[in-house]
Short mmCIF file of C-alpha atoms in Angstrom, two decimals:
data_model
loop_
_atom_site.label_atom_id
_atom_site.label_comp_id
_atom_site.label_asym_id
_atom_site.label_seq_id
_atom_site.Cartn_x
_atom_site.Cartn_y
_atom_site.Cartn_z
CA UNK A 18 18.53 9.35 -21.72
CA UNK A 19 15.45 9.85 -19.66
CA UNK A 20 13.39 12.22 -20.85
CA UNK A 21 10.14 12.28 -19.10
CA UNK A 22 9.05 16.09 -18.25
CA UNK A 23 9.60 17.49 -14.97
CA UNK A 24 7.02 18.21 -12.32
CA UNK A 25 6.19 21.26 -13.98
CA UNK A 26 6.33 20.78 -17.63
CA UNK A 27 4.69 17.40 -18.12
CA UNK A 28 1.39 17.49 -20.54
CA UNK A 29 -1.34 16.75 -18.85
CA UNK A 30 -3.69 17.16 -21.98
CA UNK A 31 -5.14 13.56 -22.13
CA UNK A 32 -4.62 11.54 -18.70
CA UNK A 33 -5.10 7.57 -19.29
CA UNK A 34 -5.72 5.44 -16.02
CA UNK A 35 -5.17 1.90 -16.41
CA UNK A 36 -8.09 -0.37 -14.98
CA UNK A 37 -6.87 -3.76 -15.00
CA UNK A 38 -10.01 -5.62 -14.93
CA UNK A 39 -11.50 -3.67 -18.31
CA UNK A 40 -8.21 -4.38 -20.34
CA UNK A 41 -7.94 -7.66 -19.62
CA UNK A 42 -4.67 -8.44 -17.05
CA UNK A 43 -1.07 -7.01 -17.17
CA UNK A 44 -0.67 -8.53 -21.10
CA UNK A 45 -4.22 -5.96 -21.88
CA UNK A 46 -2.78 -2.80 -20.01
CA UNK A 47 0.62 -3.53 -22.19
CA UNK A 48 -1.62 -3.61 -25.33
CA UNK A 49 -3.78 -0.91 -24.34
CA UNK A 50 -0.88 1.36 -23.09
CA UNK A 51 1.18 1.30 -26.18
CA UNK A 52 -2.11 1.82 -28.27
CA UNK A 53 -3.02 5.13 -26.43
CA UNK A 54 0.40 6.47 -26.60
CA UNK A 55 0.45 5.93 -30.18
CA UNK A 56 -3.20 7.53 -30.25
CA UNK A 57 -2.10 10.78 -28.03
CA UNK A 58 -2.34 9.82 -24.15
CA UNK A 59 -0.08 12.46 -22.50
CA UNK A 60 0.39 10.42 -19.53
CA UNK A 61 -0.80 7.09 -17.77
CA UNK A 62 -1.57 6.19 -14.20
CA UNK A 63 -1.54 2.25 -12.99
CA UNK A 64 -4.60 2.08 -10.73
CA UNK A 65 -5.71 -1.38 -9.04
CA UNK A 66 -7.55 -0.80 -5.97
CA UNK A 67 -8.16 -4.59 -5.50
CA UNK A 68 -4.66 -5.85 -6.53
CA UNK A 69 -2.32 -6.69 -3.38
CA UNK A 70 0.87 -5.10 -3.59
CA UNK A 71 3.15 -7.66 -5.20
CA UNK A 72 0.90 -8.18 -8.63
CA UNK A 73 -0.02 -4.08 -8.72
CA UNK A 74 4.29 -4.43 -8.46
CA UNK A 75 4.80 -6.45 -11.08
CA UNK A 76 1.98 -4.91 -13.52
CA UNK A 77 4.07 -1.51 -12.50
CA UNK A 78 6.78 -3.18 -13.62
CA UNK A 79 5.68 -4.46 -16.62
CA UNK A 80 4.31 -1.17 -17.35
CA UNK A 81 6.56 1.37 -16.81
CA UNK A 82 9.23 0.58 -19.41
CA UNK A 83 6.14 1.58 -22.55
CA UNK A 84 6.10 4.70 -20.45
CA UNK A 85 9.36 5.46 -20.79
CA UNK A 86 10.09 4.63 -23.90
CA UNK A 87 8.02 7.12 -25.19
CA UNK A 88 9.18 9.83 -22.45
CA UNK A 89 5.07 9.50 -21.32
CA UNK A 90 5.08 9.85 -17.60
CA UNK A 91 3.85 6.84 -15.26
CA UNK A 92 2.22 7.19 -12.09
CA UNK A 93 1.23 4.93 -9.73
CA UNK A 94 -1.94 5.10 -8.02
CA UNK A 95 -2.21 5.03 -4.18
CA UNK A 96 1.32 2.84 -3.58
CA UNK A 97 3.76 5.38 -2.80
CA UNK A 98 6.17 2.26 -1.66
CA UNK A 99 5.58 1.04 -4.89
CA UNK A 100 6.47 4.19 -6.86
CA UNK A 101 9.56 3.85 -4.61
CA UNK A 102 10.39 0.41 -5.49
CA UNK A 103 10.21 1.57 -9.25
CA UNK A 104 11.64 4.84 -9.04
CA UNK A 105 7.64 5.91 -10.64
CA UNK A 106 7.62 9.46 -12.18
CA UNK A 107 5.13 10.31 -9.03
CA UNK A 108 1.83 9.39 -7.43
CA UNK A 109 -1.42 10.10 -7.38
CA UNK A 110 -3.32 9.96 -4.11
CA UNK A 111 -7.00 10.02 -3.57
CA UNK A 112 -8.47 11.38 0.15
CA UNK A 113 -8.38 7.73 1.53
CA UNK A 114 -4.65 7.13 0.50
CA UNK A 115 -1.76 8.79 1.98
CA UNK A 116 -1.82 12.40 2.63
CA UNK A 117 0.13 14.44 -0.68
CA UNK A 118 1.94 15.32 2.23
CA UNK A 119 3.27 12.79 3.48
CA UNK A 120 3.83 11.03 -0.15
CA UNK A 121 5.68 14.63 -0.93
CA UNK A 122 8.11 13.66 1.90
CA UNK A 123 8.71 10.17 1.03
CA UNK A 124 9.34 11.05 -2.57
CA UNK A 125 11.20 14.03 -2.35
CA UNK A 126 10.87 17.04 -4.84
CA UNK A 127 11.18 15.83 -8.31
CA UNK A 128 8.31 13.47 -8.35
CA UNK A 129 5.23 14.87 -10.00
CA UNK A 130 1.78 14.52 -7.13
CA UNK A 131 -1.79 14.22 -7.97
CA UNK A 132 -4.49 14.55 -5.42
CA UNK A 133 -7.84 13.74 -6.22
CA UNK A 134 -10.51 16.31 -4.56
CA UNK A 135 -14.52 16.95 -4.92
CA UNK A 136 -14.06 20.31 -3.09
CA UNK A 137 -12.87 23.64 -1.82
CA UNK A 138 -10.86 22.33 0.96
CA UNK A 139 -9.76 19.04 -0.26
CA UNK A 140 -8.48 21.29 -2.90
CA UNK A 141 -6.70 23.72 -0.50
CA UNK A 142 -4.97 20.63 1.00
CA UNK A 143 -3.94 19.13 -2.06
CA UNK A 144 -1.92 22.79 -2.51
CA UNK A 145 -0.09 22.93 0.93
CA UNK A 146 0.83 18.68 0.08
CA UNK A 147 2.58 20.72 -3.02
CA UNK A 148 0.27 18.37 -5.47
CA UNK A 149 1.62 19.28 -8.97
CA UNK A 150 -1.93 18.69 -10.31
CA UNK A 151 -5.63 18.23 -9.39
CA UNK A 152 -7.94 15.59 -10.70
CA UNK A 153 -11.13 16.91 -9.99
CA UNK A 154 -14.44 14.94 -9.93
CA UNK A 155 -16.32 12.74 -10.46
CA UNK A 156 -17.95 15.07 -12.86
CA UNK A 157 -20.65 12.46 -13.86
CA UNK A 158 -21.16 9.12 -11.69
CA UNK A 159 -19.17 5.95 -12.91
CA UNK A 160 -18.99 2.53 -12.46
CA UNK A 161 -15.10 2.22 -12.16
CA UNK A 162 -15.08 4.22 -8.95
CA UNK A 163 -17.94 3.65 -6.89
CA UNK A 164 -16.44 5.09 -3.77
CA UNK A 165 -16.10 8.41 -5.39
CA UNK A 166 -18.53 11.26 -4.01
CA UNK A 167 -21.55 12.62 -5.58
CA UNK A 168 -21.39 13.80 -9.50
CA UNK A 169 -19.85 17.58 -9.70
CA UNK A 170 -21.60 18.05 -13.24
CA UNK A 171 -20.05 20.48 -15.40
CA UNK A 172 -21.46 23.51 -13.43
CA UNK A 173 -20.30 21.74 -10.47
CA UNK A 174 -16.73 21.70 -11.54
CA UNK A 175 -16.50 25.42 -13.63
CA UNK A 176 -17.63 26.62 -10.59
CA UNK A 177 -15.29 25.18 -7.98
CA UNK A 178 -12.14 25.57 -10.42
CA UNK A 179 -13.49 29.38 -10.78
CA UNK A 180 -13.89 29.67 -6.89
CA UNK A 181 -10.18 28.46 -6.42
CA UNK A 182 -8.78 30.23 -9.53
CA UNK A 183 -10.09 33.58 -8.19
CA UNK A 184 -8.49 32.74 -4.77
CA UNK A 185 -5.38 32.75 -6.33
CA UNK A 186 -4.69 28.55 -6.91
CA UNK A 187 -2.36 28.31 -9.84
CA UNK A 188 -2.72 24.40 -9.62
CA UNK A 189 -3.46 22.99 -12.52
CA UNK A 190 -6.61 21.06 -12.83
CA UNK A 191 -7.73 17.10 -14.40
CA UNK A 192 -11.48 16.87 -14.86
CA UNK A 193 -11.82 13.26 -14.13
CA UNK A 194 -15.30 10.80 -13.84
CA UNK A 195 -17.34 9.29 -16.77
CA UNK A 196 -15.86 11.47 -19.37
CA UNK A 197 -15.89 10.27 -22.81
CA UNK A 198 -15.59 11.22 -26.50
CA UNK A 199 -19.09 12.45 -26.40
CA UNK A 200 -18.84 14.78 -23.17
CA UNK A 201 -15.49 15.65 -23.34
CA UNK A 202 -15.73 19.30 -25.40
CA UNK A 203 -18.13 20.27 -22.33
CA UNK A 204 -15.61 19.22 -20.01
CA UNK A 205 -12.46 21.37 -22.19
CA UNK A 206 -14.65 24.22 -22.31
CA UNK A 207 -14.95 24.60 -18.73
CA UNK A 208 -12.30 27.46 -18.58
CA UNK A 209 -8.78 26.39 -16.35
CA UNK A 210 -9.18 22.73 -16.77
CA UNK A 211 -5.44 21.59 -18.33
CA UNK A 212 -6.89 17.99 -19.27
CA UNK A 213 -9.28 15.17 -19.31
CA UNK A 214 -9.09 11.80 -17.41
CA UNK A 215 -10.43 8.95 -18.89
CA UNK A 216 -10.72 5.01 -17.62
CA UNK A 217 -13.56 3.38 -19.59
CA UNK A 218 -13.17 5.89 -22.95
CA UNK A 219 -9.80 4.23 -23.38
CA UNK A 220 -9.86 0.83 -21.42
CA UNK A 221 -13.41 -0.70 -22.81
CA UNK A 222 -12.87 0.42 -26.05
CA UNK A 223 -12.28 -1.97 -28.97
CA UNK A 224 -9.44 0.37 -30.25
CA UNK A 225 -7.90 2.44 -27.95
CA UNK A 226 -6.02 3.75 -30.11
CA UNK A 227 -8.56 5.46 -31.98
CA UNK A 228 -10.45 6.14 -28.55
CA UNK A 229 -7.33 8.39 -27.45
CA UNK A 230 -6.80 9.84 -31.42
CA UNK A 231 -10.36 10.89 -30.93
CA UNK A 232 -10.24 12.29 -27.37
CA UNK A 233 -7.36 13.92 -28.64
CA UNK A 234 -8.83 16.14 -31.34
CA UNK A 235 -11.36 17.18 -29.23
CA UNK A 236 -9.19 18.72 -26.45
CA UNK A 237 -7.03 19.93 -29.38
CA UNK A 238 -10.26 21.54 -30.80
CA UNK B 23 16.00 7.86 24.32
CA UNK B 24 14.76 5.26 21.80
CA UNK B 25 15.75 2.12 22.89
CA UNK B 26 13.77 -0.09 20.87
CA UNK B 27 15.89 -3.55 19.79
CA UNK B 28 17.58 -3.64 17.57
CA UNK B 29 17.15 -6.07 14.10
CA UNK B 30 19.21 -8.48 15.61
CA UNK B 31 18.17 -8.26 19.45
CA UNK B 32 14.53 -7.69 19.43
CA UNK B 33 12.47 -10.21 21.46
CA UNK B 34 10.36 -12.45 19.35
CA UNK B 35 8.60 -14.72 21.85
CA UNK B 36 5.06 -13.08 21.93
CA UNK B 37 3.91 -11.56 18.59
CA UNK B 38 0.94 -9.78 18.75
CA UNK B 39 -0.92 -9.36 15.18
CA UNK B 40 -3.51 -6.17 15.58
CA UNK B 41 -6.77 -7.05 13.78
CA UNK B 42 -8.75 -4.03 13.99
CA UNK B 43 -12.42 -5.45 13.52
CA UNK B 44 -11.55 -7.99 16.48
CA UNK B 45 -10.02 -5.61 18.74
CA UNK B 46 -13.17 -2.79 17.56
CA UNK B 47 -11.73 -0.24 15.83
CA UNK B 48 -8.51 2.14 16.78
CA UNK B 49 -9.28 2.32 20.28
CA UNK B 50 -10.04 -1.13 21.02
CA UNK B 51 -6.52 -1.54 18.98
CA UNK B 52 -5.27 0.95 22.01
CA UNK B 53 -6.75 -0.51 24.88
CA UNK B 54 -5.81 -4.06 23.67
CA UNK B 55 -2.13 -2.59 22.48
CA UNK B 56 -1.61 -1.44 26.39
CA UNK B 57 -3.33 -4.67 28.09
CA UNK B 58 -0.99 -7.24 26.05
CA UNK B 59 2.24 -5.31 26.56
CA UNK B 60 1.69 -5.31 30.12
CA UNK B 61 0.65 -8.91 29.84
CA UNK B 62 4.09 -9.36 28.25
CA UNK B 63 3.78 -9.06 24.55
CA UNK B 64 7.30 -8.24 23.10
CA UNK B 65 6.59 -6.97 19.28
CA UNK B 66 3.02 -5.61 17.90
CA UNK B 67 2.24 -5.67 14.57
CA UNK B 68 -0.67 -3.79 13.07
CA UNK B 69 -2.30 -5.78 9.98
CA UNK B 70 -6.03 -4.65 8.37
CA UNK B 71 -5.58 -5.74 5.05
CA UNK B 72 -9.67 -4.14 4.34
CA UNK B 73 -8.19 -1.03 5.15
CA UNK B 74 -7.13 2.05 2.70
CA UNK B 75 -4.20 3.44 3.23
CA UNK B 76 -4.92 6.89 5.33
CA UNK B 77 -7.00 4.72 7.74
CA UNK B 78 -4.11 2.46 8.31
CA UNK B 79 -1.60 5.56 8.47
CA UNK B 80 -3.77 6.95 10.99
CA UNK B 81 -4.30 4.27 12.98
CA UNK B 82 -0.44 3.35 12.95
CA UNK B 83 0.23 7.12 14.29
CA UNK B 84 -2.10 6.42 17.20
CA UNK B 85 -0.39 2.68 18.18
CA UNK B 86 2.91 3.12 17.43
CA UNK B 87 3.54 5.53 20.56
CA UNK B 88 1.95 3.04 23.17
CA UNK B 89 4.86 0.84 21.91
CA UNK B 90 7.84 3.07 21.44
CA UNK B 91 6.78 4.28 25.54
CA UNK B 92 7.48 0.75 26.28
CA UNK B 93 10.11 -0.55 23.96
CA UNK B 94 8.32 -2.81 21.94
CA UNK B 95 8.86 -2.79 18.79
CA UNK B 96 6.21 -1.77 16.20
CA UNK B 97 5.82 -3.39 12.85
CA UNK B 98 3.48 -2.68 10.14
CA UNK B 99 1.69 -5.40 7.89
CA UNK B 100 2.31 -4.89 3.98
CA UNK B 101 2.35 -1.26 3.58
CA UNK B 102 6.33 0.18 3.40
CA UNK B 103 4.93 3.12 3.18
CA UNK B 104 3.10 3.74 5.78
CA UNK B 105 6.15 2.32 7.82
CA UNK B 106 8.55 4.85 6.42
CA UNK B 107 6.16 7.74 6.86
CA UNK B 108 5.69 6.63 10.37
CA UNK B 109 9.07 5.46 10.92
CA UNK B 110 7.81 2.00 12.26
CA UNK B 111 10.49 -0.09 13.55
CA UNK B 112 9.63 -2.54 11.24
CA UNK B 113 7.48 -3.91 8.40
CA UNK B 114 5.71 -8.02 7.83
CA UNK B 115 5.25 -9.01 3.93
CA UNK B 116 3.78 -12.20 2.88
CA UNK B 117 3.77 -13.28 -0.49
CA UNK B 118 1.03 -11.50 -1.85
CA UNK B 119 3.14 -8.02 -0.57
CA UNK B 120 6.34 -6.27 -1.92
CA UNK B 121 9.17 -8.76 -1.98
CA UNK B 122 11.53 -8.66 1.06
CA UNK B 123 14.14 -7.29 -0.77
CA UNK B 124 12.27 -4.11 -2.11
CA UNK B 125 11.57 -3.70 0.90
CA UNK B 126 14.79 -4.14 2.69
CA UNK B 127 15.94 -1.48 -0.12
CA UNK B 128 13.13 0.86 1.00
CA UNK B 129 13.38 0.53 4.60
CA UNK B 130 17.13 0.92 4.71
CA UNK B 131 19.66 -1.67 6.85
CA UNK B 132 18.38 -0.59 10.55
CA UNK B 133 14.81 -1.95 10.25
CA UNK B 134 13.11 -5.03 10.94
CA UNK B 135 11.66 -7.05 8.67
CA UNK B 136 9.68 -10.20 8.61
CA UNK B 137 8.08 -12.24 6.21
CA UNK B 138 5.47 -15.04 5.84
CA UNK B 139 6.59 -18.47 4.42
CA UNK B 140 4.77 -21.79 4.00
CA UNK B 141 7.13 -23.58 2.53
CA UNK B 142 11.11 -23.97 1.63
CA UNK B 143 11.23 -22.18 -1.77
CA UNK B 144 9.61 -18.88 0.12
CA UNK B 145 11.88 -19.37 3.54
CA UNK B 146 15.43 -19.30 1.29
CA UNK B 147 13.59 -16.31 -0.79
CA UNK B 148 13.14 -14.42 2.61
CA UNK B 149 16.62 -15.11 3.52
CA UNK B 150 17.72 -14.14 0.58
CA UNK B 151 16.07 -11.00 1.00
CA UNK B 152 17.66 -10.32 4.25
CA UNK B 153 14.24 -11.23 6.14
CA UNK B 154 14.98 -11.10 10.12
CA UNK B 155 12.78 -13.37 11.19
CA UNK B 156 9.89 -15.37 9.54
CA UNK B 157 6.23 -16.47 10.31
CA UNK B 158 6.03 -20.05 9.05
CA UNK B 159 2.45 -21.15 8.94
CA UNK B 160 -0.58 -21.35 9.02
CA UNK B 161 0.44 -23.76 11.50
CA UNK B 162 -3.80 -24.05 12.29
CA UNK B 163 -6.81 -22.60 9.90
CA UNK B 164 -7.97 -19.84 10.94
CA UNK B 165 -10.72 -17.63 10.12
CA UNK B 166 -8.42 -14.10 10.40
CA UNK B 167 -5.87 -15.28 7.52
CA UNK B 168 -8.68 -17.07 5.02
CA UNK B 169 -5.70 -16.70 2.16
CA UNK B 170 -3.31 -18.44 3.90
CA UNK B 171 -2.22 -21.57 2.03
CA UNK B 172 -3.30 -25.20 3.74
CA UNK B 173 -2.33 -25.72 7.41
CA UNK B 174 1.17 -26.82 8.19
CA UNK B 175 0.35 -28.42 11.46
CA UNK B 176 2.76 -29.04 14.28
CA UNK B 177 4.96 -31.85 12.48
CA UNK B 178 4.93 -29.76 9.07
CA UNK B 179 5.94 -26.52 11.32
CA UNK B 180 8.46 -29.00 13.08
CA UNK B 181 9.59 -31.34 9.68
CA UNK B 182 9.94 -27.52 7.52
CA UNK B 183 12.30 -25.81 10.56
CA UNK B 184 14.23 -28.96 10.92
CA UNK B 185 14.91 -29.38 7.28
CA UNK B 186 15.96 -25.68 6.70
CA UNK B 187 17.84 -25.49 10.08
CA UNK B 188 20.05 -28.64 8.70
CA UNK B 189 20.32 -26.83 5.98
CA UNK B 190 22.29 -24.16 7.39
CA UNK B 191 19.55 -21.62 7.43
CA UNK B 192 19.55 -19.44 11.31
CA UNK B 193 16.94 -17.78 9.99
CA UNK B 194 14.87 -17.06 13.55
CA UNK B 195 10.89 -18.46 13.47
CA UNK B 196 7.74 -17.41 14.60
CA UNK B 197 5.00 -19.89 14.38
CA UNK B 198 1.37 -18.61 13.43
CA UNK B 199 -2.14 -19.66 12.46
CA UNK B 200 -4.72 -20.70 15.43
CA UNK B 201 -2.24 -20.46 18.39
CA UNK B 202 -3.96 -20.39 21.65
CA UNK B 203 -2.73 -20.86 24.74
CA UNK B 204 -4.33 -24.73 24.51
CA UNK B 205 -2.36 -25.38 21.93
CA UNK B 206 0.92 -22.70 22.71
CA UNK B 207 2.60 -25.77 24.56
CA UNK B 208 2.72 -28.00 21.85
CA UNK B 209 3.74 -25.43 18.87
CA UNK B 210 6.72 -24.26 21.59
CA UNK B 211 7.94 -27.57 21.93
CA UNK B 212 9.02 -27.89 18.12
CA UNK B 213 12.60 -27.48 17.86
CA UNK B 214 13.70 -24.24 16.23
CA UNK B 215 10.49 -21.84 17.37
CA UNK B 216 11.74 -18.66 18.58
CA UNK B 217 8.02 -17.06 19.26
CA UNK B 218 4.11 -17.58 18.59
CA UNK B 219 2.41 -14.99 17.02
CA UNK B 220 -0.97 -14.57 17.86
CA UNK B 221 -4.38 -12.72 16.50
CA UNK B 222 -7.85 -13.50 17.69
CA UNK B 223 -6.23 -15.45 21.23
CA UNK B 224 -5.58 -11.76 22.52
CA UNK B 225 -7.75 -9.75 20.43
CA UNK B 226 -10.81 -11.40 20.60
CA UNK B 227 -10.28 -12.07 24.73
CA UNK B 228 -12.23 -9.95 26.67
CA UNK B 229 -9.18 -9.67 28.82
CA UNK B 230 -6.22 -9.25 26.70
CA UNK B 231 -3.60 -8.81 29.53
CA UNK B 232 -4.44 -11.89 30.87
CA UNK B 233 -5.08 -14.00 27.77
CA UNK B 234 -1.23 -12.34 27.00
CA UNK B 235 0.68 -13.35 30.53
CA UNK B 236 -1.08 -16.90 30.28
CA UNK B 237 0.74 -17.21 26.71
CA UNK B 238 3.50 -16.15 28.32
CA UNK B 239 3.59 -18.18 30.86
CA UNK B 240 3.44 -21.51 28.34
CA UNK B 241 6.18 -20.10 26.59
CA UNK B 242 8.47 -19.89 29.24
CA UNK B 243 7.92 -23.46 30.97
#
């Protein structure tokens, strides 16, 4: 019955991360999930960095079955014990959570790994964790992760991915950080990225639906 | 060569809870680690609920060896995963953390694990979830805990054991919230207390393995 890609095949095409606070509680995510799916999101990540554990648990598990349903993988930011508790399709660590590594170990092989990096090394980490993907950013400042470095831009990022490509990574690579319907075609044109990230794009807007039908045709295009 | 307790034969008398800004940083969490076990601490637990996860991990790699050399057991506050990647001895959860019971699932039979209750509805929930001991409290206020619920006092602490203990419940008790060694004496003399844990009256002492063997000294007379 479950049909949600493997590490390796999953589409990574249009990556929706769940803020909590811009969709308005567990009930807004559920709302906002379902709508993205039905508007093209390839895949969808629970992130709460201010949630304790046992509501980010219960959103997750509130979550997950939309997910499934519609064989969309769901991956839980940061809380690898929580992507345990769940049985998640994987994780997806940033450089002050657990190392890939480590969360690698815990979850065992079939789990898909993200690992957010700004740079070359970060990136060369990420690969010997055995990250399945990359998000890599911020490519423009945004307000939903102030901790994140400075802005790559989208020289910033063609360059780095073409650094790493030419060194031989094969990972494959989430631009990720104030992209939106506007900037997106920018970001898709910068050659080896395999998808877009979006928080506000989808969360904040009105109809997220539409939102992710629209980011959609423009990674399509 | 490990011969750390075991879930059933640990020694609960003198909890120490780590606070990291108190004790200043991983180091002072060192120093004050070594002082209290030689003042006679029995079980450490390292809590910084501020902290991201890789800070924690890291810091929990550092500790956890000054224990194991002395057979004390190690516990870590909220995070399951960080306690399986480390392979702490144990893991606390209050109620705004993973339920006991994912946890117990998680963290497999041979673990500790401990939970924080204020009341009767969450002391049969931690039994229920195979909890090995609980901290009922805040007994006091304190400034460390600001979320904990209102204080129990001594005769709540003493009325809530007494009632669950008649009950049937052997559920063994640590009492915590503003224990210092003024007022050890009278928490210890409640029926039913198995151990005081303890945060800022060792971590906030300028001389931890004496603030330690004075506690210990109440709660053996």
């Amino acid at each position: 019955m479950n049909t949600i890609p493997s590490r390796s095949t999953f589409d990574l095409s249009l990556y929706l991360v769940l803020d909590p606070e811009m969709c308005g509680g567990v009930a807004g995510m559920a709302r906002v999930t379902e709508a993205a799916i039905n508007g093209g999101v390839s895949i969808v990540q629970l992130r709460a960095l201010e949630w304790r554990k046992r509501a980010f648990w219960e959103a997750a598990r509130a979550l997950q079955p939309l997910c499934r349903a519609r064989d969309v993988p769901f991956i839980i930011n940061d809380h690898v014990d929580v992507a345990l508790a769940i049985d998640a399709d994987g994780v997806h660590v940033g450089q002050k959570d657990l190392p890939a590594k480590e969360a690698r170990r815990l979850l065992g092989e079939n789990k898909i790994i993200g690992v957010s990096v700004s740079n070359a090394q970060q990136w060369r980490e990420a690969e010997t964790g055995t990250a399945d993907y990359i998000g890599v950013g911020p490519v423009w400042l945004t307000p939903t992760k102030p901790e994140a470095g400075p802005a790559l831009g989208v020289d910033g990022l063609r360059s780095l991915i073409a650094s790493m490509k030419s060194q031989g990574s094969t990972m494959r690579t989430l631009a990720i950080g104030g992209i939106n319907v506007n900037n997106a075609r920018s970001v898709m044109q910068t050659a080896g990225v395999d998808g877009i990230a979006v928080v506000s794009a989808i969360c904040a807007n009105g109809a997220p639906e539409e939102a992710a039908r629209a980011l959609c045709e423009v990674i399509e295009s």
